PDB file of C-alpha atoms in Angstrom:
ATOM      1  CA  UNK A 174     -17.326   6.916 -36.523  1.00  0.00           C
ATOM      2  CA  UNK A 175     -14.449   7.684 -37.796  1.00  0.00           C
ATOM      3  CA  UNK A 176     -11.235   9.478 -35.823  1.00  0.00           C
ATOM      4  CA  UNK A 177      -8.324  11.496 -37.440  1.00  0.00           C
ATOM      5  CA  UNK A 178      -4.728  10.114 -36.744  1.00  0.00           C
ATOM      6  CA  UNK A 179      -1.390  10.501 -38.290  1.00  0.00           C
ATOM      7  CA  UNK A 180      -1.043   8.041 -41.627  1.00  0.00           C
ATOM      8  CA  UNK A 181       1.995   5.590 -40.982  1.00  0.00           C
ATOM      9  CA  UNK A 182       3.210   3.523 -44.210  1.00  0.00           C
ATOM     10  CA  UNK A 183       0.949   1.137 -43.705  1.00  0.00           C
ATOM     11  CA  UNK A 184      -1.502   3.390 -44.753  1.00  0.00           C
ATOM     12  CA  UNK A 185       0.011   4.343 -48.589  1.00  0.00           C
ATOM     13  CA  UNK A 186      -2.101   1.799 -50.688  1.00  0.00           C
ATOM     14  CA  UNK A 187      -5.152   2.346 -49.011  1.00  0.00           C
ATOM     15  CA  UNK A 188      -4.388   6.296 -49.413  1.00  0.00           C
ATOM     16  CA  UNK A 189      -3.274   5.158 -53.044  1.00  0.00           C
ATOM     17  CA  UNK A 190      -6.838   3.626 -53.917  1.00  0.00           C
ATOM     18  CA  UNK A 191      -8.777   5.894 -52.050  1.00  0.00           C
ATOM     19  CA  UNK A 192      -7.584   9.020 -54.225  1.00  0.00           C
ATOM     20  CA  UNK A 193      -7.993   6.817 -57.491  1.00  0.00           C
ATOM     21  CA  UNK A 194     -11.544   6.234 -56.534  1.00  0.00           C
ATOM     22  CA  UNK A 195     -11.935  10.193 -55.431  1.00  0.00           C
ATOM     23  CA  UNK A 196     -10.255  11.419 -58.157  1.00  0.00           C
ATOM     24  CA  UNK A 197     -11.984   9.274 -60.780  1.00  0.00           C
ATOM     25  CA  UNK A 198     -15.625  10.635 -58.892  1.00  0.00           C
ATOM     26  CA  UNK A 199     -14.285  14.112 -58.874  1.00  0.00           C
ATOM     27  CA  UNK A 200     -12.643  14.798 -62.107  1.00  0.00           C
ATOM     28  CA  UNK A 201     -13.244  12.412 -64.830  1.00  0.00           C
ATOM     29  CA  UNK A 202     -16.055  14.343 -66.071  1.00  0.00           C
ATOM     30  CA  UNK A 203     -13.888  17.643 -66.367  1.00  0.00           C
ATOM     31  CA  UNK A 204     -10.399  15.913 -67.691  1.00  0.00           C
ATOM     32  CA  UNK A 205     -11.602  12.463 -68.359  1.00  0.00           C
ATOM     33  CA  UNK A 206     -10.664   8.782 -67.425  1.00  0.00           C
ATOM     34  CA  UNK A 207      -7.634   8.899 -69.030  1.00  0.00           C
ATOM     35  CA  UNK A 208      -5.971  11.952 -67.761  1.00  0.00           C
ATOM     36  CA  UNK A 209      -6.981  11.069 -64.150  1.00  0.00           C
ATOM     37  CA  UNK A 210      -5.802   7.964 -64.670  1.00  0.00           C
ATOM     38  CA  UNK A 211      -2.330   9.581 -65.618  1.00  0.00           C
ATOM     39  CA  UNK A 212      -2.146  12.107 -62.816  1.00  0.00           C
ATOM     40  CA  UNK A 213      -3.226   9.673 -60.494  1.00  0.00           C
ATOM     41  CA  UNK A 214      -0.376   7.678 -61.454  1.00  0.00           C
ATOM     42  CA  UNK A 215       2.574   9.934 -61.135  1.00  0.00           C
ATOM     43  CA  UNK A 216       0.619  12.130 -57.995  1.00  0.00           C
ATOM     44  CA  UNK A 217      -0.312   9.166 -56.036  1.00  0.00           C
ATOM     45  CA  UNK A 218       1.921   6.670 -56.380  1.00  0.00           C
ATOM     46  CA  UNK A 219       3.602   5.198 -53.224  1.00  0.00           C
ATOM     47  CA  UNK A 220       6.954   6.481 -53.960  1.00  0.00           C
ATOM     48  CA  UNK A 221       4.809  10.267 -54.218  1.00  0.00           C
ATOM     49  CA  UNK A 222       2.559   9.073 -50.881  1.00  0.00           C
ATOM     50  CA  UNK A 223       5.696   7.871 -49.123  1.00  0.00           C
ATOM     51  CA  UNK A 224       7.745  11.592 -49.949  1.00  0.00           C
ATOM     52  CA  UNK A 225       5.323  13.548 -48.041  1.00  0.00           C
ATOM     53  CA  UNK A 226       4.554  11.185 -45.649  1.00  0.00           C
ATOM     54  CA  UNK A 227       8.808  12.006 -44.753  1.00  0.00           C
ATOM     55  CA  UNK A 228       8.517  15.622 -45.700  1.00  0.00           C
ATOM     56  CA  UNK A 229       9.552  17.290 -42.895  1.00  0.00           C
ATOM     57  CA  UNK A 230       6.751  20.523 -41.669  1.00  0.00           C
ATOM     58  CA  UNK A 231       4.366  18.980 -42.703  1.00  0.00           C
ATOM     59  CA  UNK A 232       1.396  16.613 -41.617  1.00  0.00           C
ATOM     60  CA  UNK A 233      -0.194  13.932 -43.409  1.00  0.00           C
ATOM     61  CA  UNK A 234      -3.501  12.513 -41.769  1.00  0.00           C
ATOM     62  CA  UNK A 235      -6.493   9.637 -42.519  1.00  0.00           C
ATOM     63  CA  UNK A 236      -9.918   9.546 -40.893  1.00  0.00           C
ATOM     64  CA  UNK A 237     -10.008   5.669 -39.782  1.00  0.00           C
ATOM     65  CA  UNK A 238     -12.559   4.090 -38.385  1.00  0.00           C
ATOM     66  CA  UNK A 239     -10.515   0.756 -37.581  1.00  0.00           C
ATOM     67  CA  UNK A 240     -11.509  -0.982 -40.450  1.00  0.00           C
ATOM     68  CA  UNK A 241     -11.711   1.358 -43.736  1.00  0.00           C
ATOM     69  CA  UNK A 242     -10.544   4.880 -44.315  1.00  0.00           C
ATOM     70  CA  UNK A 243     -13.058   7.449 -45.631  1.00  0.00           C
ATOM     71  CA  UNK A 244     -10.522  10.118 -46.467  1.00  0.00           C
ATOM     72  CA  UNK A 245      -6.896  11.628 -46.451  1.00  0.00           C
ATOM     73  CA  UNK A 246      -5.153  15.015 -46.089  1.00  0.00           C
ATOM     74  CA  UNK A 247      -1.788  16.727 -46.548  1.00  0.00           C
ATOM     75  CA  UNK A 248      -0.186  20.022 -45.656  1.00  0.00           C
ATOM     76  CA  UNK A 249       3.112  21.636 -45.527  1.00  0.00           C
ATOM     77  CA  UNK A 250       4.282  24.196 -44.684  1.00  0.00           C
ATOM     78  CA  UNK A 251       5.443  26.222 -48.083  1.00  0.00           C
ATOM     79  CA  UNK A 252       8.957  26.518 -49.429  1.00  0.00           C
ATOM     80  CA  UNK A 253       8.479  29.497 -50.987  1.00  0.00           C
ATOM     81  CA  UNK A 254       5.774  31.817 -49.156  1.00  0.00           C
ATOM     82  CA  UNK A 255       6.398  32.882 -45.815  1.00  0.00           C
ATOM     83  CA  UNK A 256       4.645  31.866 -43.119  1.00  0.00           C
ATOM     84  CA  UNK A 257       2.064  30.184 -45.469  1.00  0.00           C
ATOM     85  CA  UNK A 258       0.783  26.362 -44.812  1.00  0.00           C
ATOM     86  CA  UNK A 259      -0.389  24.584 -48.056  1.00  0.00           C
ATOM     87  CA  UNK A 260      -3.195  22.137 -47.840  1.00  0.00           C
ATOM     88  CA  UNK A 261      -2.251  19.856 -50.832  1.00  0.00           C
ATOM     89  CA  UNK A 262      -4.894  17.370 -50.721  1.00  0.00           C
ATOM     90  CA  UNK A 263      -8.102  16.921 -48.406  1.00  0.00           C
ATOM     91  CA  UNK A 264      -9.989  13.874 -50.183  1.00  0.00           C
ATOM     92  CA  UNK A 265     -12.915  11.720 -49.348  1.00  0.00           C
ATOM     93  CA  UNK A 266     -14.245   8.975 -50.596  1.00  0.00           C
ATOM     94  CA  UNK A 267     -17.607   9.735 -52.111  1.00  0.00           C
ATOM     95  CA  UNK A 268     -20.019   7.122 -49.949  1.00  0.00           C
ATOM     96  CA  UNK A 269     -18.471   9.291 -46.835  1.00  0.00           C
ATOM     97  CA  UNK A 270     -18.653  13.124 -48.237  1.00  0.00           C
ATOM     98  CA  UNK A 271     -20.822  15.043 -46.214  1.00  0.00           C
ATOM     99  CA  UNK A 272     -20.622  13.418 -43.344  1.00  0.00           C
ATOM    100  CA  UNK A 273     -18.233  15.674 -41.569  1.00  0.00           C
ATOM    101  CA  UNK A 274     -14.779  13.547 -42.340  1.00  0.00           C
ATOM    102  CA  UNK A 275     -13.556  16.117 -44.379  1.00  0.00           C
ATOM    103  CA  UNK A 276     -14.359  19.107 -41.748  1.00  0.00           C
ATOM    104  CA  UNK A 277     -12.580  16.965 -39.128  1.00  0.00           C
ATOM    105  CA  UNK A 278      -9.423  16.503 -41.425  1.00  0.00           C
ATOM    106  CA  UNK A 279      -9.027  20.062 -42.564  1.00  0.00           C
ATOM    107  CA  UNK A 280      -9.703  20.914 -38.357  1.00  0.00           C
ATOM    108  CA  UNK A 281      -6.759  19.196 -37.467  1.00  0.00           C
ATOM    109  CA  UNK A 282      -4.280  19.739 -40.201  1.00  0.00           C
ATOM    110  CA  UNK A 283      -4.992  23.608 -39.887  1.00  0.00           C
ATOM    111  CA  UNK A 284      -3.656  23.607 -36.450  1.00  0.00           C
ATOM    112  CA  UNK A 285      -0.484  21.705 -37.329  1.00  0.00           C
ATOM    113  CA  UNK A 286       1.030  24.650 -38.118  1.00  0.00           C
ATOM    114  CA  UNK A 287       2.133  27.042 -35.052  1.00  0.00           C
ATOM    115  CA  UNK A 288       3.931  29.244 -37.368  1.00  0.00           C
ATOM    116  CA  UNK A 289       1.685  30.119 -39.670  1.00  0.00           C
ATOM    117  CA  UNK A 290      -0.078  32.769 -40.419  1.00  0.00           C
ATOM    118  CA  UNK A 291      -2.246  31.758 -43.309  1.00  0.00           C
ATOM    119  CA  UNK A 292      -3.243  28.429 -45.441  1.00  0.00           C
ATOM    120  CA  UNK A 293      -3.584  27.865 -49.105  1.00  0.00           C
ATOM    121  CA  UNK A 294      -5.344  26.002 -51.076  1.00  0.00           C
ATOM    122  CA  UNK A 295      -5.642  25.233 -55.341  1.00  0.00           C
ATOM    123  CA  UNK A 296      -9.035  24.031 -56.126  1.00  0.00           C
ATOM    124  CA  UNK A 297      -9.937  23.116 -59.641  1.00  0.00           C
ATOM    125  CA  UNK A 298     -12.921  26.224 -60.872  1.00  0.00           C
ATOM    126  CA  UNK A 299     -15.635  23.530 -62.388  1.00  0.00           C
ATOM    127  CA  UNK A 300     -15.055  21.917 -58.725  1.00  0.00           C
ATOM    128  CA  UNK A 301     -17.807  23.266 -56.841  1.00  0.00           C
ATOM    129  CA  UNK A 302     -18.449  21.219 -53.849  1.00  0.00           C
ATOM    130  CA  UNK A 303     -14.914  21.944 -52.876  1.00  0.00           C
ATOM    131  CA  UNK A 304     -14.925  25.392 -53.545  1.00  0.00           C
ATOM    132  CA  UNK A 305     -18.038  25.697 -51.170  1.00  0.00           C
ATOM    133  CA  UNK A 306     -16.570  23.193 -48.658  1.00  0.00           C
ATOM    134  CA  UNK A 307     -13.410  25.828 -48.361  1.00  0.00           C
ATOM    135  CA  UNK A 308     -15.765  29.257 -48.510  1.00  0.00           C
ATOM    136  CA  UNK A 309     -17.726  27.826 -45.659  1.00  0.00           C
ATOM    137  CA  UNK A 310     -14.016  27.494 -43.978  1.00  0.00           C
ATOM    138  CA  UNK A 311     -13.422  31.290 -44.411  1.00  0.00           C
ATOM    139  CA  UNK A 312     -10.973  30.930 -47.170  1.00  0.00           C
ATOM    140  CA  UNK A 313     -11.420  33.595 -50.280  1.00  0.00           C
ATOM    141  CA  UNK A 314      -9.906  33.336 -53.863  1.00  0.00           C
ATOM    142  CA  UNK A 315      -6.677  35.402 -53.756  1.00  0.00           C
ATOM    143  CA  UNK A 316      -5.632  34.339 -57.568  1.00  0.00           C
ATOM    144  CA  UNK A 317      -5.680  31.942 -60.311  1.00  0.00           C
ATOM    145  CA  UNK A 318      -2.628  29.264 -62.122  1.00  0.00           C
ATOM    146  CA  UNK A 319      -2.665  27.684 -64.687  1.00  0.00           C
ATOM    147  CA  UNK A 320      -0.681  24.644 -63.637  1.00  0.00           C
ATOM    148  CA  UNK A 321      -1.984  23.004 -60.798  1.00  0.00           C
ATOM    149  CA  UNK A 322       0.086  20.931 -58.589  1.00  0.00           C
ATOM    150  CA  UNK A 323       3.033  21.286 -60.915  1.00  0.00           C
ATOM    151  CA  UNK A 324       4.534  23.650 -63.566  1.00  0.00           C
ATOM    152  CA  UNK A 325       3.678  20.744 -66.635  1.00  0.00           C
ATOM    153  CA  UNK A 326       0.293  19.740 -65.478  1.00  0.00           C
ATOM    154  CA  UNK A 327      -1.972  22.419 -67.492  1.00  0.00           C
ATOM    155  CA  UNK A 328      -4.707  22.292 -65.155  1.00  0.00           C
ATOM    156  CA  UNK A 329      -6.530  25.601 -64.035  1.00  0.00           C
ATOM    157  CA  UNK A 330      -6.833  26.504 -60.475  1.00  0.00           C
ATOM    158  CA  UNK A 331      -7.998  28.960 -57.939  1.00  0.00           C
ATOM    159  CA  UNK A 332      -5.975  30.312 -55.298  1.00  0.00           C
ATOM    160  CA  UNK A 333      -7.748  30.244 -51.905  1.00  0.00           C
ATOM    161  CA  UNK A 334      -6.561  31.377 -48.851  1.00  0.00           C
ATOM    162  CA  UNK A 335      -7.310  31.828 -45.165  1.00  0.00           C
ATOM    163  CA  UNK A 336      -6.067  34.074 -42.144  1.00  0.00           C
ATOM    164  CA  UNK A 337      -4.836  31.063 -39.428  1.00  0.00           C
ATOM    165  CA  UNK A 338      -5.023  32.520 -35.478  1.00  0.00           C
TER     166      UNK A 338
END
């Protein structure tokens, strides 16, 4: 079983490997080895991990079972849109997807966030076990970008988002 906590530095390499493996499942067959392999490197190195590990508003959680983790997630509240939490990564490693780890994450992160109002999401369109995962969470495509994760990356994205209570 495996219980959500708060990731401490000790965490960042296995958080480091875990996304290279996820990542490398996920989305070498849309972008290929190579360009994972590059966005893994500059978006999940530790000195990346370690920044939002100390961003402030924001909350950074594993799903540990004492021995391995099966999964990571990050939100933060957004810079830019009011009142608007952004869930920047919910990952799990592929042996433990449907399992419930990832519900568990996204059920805690989503009540980090007393102020918000509402959570986004960017989900890659060819990704379609996430975008079911986040339907079946009541979020809804509110638009599209063309750079996801950052202005220079050239990957297409939906926009999801969800009403928090």
């Amino acid at each position: 079983m495996f219980f959500v906590r708060t990731a401490s530095e000790r965490d960042l390499e296995k958080v480091r490997a875990l996304l290279a493996e996820t990542w490398h499942a996920t989305y070498d067959t849309f972008y290929g080895a190579e360009k994972v392999n590059e966005l893994t490197a500059k978006w999940h190195s530790i000195e990346a991990l370690r920044a939002r590990l100390q961003r402030k508003h924001s909350e950074f959680v594993v799903a540990d079972n004492g021995s391995e983790l099966a999964g990571m997630g990050y939100a933060a509240m957004s810079e830019s849109l009011e009142k608007t939490a952004v869930l920047h990564q919910l990952y799990v490693l592929p042996k433990h997807q449907r399992h419930g780890v990832g519900r568990d994450m996204f059920a805690e992160l989503e009540t980090c966030f007393p102020d918000a109002e509402r959570m986004r999401v960017e989900v890659e369109p060819q990704n379609l076990h996430a975008l079911a995962f986040y339907r079946a969470h009541g979020f809804v495509e509110v638009a599209k970008t063309s750079s996801c994760g950052d202005e220079q990356s050239g990957i297409p994205a939906l926009i999801l988002e969800k009403r928090l209570s």
